[in-house]
Coordinates of C-alpha atoms in Angstrom, one line a residue:
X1122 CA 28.2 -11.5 -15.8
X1123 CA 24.6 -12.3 -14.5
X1124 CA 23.5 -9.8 -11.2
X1125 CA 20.5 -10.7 -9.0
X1126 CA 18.3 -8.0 -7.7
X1127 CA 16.3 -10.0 -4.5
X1128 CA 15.2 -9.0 -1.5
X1129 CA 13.8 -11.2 1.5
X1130 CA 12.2 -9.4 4.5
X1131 CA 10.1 -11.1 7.3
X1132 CA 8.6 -8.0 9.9
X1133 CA 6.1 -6.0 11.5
X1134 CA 4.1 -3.2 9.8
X1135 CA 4.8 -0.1 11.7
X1136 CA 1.7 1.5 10.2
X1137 CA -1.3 0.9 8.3
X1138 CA -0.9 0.3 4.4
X1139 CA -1.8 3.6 2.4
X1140 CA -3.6 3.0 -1.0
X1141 CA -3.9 5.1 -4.1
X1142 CA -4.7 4.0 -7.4
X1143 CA -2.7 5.4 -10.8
X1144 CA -5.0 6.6 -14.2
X1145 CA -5.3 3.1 -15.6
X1146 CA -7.5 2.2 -12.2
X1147 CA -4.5 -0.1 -10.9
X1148 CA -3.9 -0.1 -7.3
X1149 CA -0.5 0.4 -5.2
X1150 CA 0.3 0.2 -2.2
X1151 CA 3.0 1.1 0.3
X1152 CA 3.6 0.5 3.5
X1153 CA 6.7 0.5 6.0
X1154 CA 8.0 -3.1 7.3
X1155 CA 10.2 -2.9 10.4
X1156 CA 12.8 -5.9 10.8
X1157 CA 14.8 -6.4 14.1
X1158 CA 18.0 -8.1 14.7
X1159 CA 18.7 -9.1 18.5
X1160 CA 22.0 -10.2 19.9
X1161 CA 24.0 -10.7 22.6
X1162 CA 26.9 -7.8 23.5
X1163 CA 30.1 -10.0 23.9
X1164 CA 31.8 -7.1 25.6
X1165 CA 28.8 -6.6 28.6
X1166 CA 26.7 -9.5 28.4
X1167 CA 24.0 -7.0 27.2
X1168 CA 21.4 -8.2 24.5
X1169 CA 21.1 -5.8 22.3
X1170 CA 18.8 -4.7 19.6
X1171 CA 18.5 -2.6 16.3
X1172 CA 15.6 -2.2 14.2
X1173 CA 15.6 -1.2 10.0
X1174 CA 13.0 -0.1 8.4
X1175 CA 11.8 -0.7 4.9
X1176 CA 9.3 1.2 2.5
X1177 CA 7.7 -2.0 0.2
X1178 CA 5.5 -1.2 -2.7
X1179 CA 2.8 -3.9 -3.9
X1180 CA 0.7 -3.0 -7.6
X1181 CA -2.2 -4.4 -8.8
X1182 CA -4.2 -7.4 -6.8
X1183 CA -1.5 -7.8 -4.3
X1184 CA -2.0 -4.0 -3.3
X1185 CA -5.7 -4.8 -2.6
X1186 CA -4.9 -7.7 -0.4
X1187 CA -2.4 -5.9 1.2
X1188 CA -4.7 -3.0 1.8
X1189 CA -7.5 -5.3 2.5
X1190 CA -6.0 -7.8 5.0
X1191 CA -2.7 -6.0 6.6
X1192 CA -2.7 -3.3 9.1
X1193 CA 0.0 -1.8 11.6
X1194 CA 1.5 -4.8 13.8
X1195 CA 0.6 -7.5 11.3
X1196 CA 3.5 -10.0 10.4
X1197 CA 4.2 -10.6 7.5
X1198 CA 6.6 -12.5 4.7
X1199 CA 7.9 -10.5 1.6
X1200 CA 9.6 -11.4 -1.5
X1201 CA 10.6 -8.3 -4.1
X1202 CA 13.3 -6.3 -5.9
X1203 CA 15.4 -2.9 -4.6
X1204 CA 14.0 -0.1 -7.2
X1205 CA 15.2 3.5 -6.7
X1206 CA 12.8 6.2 -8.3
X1207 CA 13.8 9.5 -8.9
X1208 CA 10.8 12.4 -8.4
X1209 CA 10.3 16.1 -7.8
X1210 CA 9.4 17.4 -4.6
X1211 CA 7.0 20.8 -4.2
X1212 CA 9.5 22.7 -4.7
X1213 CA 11.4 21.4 -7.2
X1214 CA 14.3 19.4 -5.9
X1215 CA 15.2 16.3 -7.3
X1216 CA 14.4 13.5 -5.2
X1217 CA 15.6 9.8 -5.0
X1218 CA 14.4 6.6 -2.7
X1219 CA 14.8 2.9 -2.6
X1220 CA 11.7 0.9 -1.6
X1221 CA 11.2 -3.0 -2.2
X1222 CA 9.1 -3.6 -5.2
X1223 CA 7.0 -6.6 -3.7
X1224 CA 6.7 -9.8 -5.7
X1225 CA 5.4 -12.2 -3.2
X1226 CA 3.6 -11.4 0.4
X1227 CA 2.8 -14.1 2.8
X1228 CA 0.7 -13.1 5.8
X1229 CA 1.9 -14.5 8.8
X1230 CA 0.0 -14.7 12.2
X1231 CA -2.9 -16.3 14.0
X1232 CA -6.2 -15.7 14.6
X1233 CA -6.6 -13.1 16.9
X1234 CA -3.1 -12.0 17.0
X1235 CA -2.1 -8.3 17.3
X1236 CA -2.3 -6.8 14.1
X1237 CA -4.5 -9.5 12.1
X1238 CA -2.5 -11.3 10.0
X1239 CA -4.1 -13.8 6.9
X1240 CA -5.8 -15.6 9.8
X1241 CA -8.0 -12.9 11.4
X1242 CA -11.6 -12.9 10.8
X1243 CA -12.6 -11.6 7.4
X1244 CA -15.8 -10.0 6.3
X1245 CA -18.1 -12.8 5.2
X1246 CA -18.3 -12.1 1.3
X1247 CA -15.0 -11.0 0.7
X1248 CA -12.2 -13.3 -1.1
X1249 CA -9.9 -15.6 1.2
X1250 CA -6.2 -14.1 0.8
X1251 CA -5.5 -17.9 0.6
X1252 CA -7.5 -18.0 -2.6
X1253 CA -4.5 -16.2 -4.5
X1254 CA -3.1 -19.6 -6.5
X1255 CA -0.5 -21.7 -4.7
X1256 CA 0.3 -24.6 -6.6
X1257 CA 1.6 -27.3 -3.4
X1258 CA -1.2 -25.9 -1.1
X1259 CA -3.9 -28.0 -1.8
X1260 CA -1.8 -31.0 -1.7
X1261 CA 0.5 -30.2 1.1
X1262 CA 0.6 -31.7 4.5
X1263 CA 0.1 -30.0 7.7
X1264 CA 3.8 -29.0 8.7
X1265 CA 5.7 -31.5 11.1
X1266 CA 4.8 -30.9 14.5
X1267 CA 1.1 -31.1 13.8
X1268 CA 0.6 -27.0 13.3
X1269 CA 0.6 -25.1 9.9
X1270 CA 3.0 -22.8 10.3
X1271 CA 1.5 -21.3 6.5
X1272 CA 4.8 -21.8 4.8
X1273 CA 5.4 -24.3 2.1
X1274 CA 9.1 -26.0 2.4
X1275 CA 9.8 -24.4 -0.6
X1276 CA 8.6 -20.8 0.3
X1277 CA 11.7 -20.3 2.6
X1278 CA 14.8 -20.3 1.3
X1279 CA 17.4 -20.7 3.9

């Protein structure tokens, strides 16, 4: 029986990424991403709110644009996998967590906005976040409406 292992998350950063780099020289980076659900209380009318929050792990170039580009507040799109890791602690329990292994990371945002996004000004010199290859960007319309919202039709899957 085939199993699928996918996780979709569009939120906040509720800090700023932390970078380290492992012996081969290869970055990671984690941050936490904050996703809220809002609805209305049937019972009292109340709209109500509840807030999860994720730990998501990039490796390699993504890490560097995420490290680069993201900071706490920015918006952002995420594709990846659940992966628990077991580790020792200091002094030495087992440990376990769950974090999202991040395949794909779409900044979202304006210029401006709180928090960056891929929009905000860059240093001059540095490479575009947009320069990562996306094969129906160059030839893809504006998004109806007349705004780019920086989604592709096929980027969201719902």
């Amino acid at each position: 029986m085939a199993s699928v292992n996918k996780v979709i998350l569009i939120g906040n950063l509720g800090r700023d990424p932390e970078t380290r780099y492992m012996p081969s020289g290869e970055a990671v980076c984690t941050f936490s991403l904050a996703t809220t659900e809002t609805w209305k209380d049937k019972a009292t009318g109340e709209r109500k709110e509840a807030t999860e929050w994720h730990r998501v792990v990039f490796f390699g170039r993504q890490a560097e644009i995420a490290a680069q580009y993201l900071r706490k507040g920015s918006s952002v799109y995420i594709e990846g996998s659940l992966r628990t890791r077991k580790w020792t602690d200091q002094s030495g329990q087992e440990r376990y967590t769950t974090e999202i292994r991040g395949d794909v990371m779409r900044m979202l945002g304006s210029r401006g906005g709180a928090g960056g996004g891929a929009d905000a000004p860059m240093d001059e010199g540095a490479p575009s976040p947009a320069a990562a290859p996306r094969p129906s960007a160059q030839s893809a319309p504006a998004a109806k409406g007349g705004f780019d919202n920086g989604f592709e039709e096929d980027d969201i899957p719902f």
